[in-house]
Coordinates of C-alpha atoms in Angstrom, one line a residue:
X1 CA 12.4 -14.5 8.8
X2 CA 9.5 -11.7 9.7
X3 CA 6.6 -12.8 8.6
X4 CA 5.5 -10.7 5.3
X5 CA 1.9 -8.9 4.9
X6 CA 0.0 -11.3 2.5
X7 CA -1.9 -8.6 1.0
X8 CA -5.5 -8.1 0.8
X9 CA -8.7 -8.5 -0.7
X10 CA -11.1 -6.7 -3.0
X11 CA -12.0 -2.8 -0.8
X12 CA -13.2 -0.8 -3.9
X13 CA -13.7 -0.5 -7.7
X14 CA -12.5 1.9 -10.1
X15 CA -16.1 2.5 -12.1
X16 CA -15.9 4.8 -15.4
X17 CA -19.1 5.6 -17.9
X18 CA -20.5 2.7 -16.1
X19 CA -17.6 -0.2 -16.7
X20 CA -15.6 -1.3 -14.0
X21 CA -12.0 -0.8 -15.1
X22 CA -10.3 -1.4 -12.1
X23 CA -10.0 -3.0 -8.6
X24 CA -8.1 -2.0 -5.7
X25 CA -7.3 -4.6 -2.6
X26 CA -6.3 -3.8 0.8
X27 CA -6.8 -4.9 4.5
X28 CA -9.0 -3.1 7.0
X29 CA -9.8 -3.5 10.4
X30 CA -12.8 -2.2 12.8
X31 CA -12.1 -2.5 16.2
X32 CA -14.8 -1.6 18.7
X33 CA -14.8 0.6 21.8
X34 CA -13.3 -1.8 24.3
X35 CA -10.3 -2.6 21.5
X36 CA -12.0 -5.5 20.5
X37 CA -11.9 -6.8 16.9
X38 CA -15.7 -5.6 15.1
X39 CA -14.6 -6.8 12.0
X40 CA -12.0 -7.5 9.5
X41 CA -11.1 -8.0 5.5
X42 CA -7.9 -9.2 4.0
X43 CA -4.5 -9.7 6.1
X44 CA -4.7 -7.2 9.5
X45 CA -2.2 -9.7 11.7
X46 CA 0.8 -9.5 9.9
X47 CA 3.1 -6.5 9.7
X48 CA 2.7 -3.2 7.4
X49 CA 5.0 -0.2 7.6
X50 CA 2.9 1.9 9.1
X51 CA 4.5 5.3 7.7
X52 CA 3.2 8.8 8.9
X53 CA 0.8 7.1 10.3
X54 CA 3.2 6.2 13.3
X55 CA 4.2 10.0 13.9
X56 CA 1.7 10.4 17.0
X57 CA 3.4 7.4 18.6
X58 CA 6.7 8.7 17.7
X59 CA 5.7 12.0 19.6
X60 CA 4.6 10.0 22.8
X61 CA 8.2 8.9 22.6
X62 CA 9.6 12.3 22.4
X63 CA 7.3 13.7 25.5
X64 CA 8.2 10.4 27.4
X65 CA 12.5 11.4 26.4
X66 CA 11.8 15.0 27.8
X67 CA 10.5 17.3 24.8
X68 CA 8.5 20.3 26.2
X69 CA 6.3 22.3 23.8
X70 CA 4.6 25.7 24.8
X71 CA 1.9 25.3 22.2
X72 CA -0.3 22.7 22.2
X73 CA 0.6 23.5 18.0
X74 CA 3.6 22.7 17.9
X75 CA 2.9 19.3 19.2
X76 CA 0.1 19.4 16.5
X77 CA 2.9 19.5 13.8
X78 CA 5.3 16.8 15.0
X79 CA 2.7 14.8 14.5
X80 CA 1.9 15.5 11.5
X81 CA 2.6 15.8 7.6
X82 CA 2.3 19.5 6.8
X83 CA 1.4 20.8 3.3
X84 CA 4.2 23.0 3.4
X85 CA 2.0 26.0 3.3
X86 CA 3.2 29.2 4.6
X87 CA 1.8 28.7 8.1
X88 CA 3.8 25.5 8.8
X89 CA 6.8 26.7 7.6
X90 CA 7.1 29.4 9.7
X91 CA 5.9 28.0 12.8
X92 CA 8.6 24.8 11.7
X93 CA 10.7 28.0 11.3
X94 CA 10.0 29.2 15.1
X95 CA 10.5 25.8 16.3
X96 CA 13.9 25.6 15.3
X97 CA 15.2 28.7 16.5
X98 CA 13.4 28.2 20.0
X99 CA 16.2 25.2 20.5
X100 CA 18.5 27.6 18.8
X101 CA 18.7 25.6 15.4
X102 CA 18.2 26.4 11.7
X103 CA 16.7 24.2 9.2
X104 CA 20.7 22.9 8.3
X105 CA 20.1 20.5 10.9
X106 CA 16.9 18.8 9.3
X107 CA 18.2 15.6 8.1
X108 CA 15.0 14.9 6.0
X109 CA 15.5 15.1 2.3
X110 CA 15.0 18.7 0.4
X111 CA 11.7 18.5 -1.2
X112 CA 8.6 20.9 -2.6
X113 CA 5.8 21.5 -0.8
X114 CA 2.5 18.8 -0.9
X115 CA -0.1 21.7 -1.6
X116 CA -0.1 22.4 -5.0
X117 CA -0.5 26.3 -4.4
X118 CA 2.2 26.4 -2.0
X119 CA 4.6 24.7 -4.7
X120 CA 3.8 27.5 -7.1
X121 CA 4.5 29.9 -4.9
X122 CA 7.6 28.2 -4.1
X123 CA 8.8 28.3 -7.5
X124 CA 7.3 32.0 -8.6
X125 CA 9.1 33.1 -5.7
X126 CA 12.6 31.2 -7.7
X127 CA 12.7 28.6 -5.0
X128 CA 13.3 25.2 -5.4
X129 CA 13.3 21.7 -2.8
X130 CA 14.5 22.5 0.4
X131 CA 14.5 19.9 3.9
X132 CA 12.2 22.5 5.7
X133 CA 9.2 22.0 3.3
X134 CA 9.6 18.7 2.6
X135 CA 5.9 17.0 4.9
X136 CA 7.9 15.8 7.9
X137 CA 10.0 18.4 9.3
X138 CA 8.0 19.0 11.7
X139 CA 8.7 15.7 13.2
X140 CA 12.6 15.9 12.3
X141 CA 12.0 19.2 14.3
X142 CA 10.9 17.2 17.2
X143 CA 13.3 14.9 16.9
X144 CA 15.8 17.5 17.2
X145 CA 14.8 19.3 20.3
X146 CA 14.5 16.3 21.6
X147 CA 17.7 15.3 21.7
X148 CA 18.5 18.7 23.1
X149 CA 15.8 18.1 26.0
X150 CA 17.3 14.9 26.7
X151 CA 21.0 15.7 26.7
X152 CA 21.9 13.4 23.2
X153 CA 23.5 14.1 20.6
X154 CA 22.1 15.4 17.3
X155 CA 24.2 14.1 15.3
X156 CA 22.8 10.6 13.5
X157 CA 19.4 11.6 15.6
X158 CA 18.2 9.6 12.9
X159 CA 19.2 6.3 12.8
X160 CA 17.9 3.4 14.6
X161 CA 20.5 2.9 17.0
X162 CA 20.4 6.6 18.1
X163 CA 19.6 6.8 21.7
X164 CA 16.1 9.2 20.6
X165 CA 14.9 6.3 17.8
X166 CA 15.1 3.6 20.5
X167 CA 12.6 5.6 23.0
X168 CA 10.3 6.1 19.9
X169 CA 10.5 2.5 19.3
X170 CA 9.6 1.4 23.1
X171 CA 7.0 4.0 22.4
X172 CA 5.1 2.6 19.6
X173 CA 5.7 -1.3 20.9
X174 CA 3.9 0.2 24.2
X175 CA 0.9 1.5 22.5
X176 CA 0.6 -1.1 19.5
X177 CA 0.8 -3.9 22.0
X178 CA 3.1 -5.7 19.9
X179 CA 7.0 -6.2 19.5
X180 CA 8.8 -4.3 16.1
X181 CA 8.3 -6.7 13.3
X182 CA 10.7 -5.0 10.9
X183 CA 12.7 -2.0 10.5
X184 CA 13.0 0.0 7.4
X185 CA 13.9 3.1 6.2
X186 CA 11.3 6.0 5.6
X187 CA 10.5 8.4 2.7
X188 CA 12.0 10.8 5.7
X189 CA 14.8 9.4 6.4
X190 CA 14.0 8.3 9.7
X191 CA 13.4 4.7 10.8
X192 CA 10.1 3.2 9.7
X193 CA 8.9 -0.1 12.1
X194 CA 6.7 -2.8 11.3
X195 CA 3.2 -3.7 13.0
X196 CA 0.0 -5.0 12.0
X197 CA -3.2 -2.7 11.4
X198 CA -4.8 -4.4 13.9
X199 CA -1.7 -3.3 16.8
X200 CA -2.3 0.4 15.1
X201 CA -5.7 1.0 15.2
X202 CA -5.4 -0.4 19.0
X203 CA -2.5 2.0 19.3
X204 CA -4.9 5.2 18.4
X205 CA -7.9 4.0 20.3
X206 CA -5.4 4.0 23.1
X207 CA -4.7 7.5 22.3
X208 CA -8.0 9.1 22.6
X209 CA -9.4 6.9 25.7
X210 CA -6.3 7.9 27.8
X211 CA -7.3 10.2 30.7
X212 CA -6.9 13.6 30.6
X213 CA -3.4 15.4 31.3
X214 CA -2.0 11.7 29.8
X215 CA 0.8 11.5 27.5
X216 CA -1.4 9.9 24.6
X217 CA -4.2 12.4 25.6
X218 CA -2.1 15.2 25.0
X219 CA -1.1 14.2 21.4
X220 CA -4.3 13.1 20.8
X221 CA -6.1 16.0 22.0
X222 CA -3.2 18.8 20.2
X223 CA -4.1 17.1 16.8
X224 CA -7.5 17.2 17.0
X225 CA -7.4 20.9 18.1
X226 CA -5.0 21.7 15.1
X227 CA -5.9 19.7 12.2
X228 CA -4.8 22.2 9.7
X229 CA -1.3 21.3 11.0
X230 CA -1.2 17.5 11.2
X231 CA -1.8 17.8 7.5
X232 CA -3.1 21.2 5.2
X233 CA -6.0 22.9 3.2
X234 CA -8.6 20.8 2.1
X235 CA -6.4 17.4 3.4
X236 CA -8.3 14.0 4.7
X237 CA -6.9 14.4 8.0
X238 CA -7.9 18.3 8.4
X239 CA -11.5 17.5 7.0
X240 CA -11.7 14.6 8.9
X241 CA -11.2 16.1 12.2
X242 CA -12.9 19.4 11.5
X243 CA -15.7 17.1 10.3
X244 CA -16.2 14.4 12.7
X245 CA -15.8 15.8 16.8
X246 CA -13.7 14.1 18.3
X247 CA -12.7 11.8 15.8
X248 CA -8.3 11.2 15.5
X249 CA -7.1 10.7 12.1
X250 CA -3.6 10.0 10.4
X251 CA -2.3 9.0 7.0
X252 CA 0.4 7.1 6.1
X253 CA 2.0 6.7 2.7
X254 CA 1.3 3.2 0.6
X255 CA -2.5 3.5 1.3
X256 CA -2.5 3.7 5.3
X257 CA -4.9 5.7 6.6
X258 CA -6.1 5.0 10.9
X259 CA -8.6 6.7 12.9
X260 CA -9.7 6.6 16.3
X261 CA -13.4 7.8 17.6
X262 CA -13.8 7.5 21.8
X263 CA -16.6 5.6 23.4
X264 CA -16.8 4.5 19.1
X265 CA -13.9 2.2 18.2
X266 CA -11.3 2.7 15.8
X267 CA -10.5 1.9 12.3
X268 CA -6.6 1.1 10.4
X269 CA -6.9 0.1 6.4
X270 CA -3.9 0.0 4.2
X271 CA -4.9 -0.4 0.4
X272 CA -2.0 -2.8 -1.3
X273 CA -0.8 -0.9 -4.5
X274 CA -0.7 2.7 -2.4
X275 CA -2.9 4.6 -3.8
X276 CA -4.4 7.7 -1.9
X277 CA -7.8 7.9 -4.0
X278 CA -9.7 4.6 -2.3
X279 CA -9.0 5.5 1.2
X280 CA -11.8 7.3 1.9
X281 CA -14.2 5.0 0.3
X282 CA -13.3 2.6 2.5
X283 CA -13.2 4.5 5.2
X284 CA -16.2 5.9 5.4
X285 CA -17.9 2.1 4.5
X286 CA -16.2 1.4 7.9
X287 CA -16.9 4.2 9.8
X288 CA -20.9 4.0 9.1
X289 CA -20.1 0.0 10.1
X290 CA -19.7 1.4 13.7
X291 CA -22.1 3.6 13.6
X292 CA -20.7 7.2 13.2
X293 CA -22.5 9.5 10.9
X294 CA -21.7 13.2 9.4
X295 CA -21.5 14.8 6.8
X296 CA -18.6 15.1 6.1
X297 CA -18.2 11.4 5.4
X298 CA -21.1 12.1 2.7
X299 CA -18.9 14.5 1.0
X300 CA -15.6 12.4 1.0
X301 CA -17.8 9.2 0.1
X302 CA -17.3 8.3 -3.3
X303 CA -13.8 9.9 -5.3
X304 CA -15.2 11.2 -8.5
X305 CA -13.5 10.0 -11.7
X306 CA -13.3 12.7 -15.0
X307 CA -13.4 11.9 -18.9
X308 CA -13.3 15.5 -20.9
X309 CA -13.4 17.4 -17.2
X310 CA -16.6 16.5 -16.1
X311 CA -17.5 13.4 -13.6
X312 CA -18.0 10.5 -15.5
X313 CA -17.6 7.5 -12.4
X314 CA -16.2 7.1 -9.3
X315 CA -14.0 5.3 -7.0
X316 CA -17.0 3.1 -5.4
X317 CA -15.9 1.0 -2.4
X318 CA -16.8 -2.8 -2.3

């Protein structure tokens, strides 16, 4: 039996009008520059599903299988998980047609768009769920082309034993340094695999110390030239980039959040009960633990809490 995540330990407190009314637990890892553990809370060995946060593997798979991009964009938004603003659906939109598809072939499931204003406008405009808005048809989009690029069929592109999901799984063992724990389904539809935060944060320090013209440099570098498509307005990964030169950034769902800094190190958390709101607490604790510094990370430091609409306490990390 795969060994199971034990969970983690105390990363941050939920502090309102001065009383601490919460706790949540995770696992982080720092690794420094040459890959090498920096330091360490809760369980970082055993295997997490990793989420979105394994999309920029998945895309090394997809350039190793044949896919060929003109836009250093559209690479940008495989590996990401778009807001479902306007912009990203049309360029989704272009993608598709450019392989001669329409967004029928998406197999990820209809959904509303992450960004707030977006949604409204989805439904002023009488709309409803639909696959291309859902966060990760960019990657299905990817996926799909290819399969085109390689010769394989589209049909069941997504399941494991599909030709396209075993290169993406050689992909992210190559790049994690470790075998596929466990294999689960995602929020997407597409296979989710299991590796430890310590085999993921290795994974994107590889990514952004590969030489130029590389295959991880090429992912790395397209995301960190187009944050506004790996994620959306006023997103961690898009103000993390913008914020921080140089710096690679993903989320996953469940609390998994991993970034990479060259010549820095790299850093892969996961918070046990999922929730989005301590991430970035922790994250910037562990950032300023290796020595990176911006403002950005000032901003994003503590997660203000509200009683009556006005900031009463914070998400304060431990």
């Amino acid at each position: 039996m795969t060994q199971s995540y034990a969970g983690g330990e105390p990363l941050a407190e939920v502090v309102r009008s001065g009383f601490v009314e919460g706790t949540h637990r995770g696992s982080v890892v720092l690794l420094d520059s040459d890959g090498a553990v920096f330091s360490s809370v809760g369980d970082v060995r055993s295997p997490i599903f990793p989420r979105s946060s394994s999309k920029p593997m998945q895309a090394i798979g997809m350039l190793r299988s044949g896919l060929r991009l003109v836009d250093a964009a559209d690479l940008a938004l495989v590996c990401g998980s778009h807001y479902g603003e306007d912009f990203h659906v049309a360029r989704v939109e272009a993608m598709l047609r450019s392989g001669g598809l329409t967004a029928s072939a998406l197999r990820c499931p209809p959904d509303l768009p992450v960004s707030e204003a977006a949604r409204a406008e989805v439904y002023r405009a009488g709309g409803g769920p639909a696959r291309i808005l859902m966060n990760c048809s960019g990657k299905h989009t990817g996926m799909l082309l290819t399969c085109l690029a390689a010769g394989w069929p589209v049909d069941g592109y997504w399941r494991p034993e599909h030709p396209l999901q075993q290169r993406l799984r050689t992909a992210i063992e190559d790049f994690t340094g470790e075998p596929v724990a466990a294999t689960g389904v995602d929020g997407c539809g597409a296979p989710v695999l299991g590796v430890s935060l310590t085999g993921l944060a290795g994974a994107f320090l590889r990514l952004v110390s590969g030489a130029p013209g590389s295959v991880e440099r090429t992912v790395a570098d397209a995301m960190r030239a187009h944050p506004d498509l790996v994620s959306g307005t006023g997103a961690e990964d898009n103000l993390l980039m913008t914020g921080v030169p140089g710096l690679l950034s993903k989320v996953g769902a469940e609390g998994v959040l991993v970034v990479a800094l060259p010549g820095v190190g790299a850093v892969a958390l996961k918070i046990d009960d999922g929730a989005a709101r301590a991430r970035m607490p922790v994250l910037v604790t562990a950032l300023r633990k290796l020595g990176v510094s911006a403002p950005v990370l000032d901003d994003l430091a503590d997660v203000p809490l509200l009683g009556g609409g006005v900031p009463v306490g914070a998400i304060r990390p431990l």
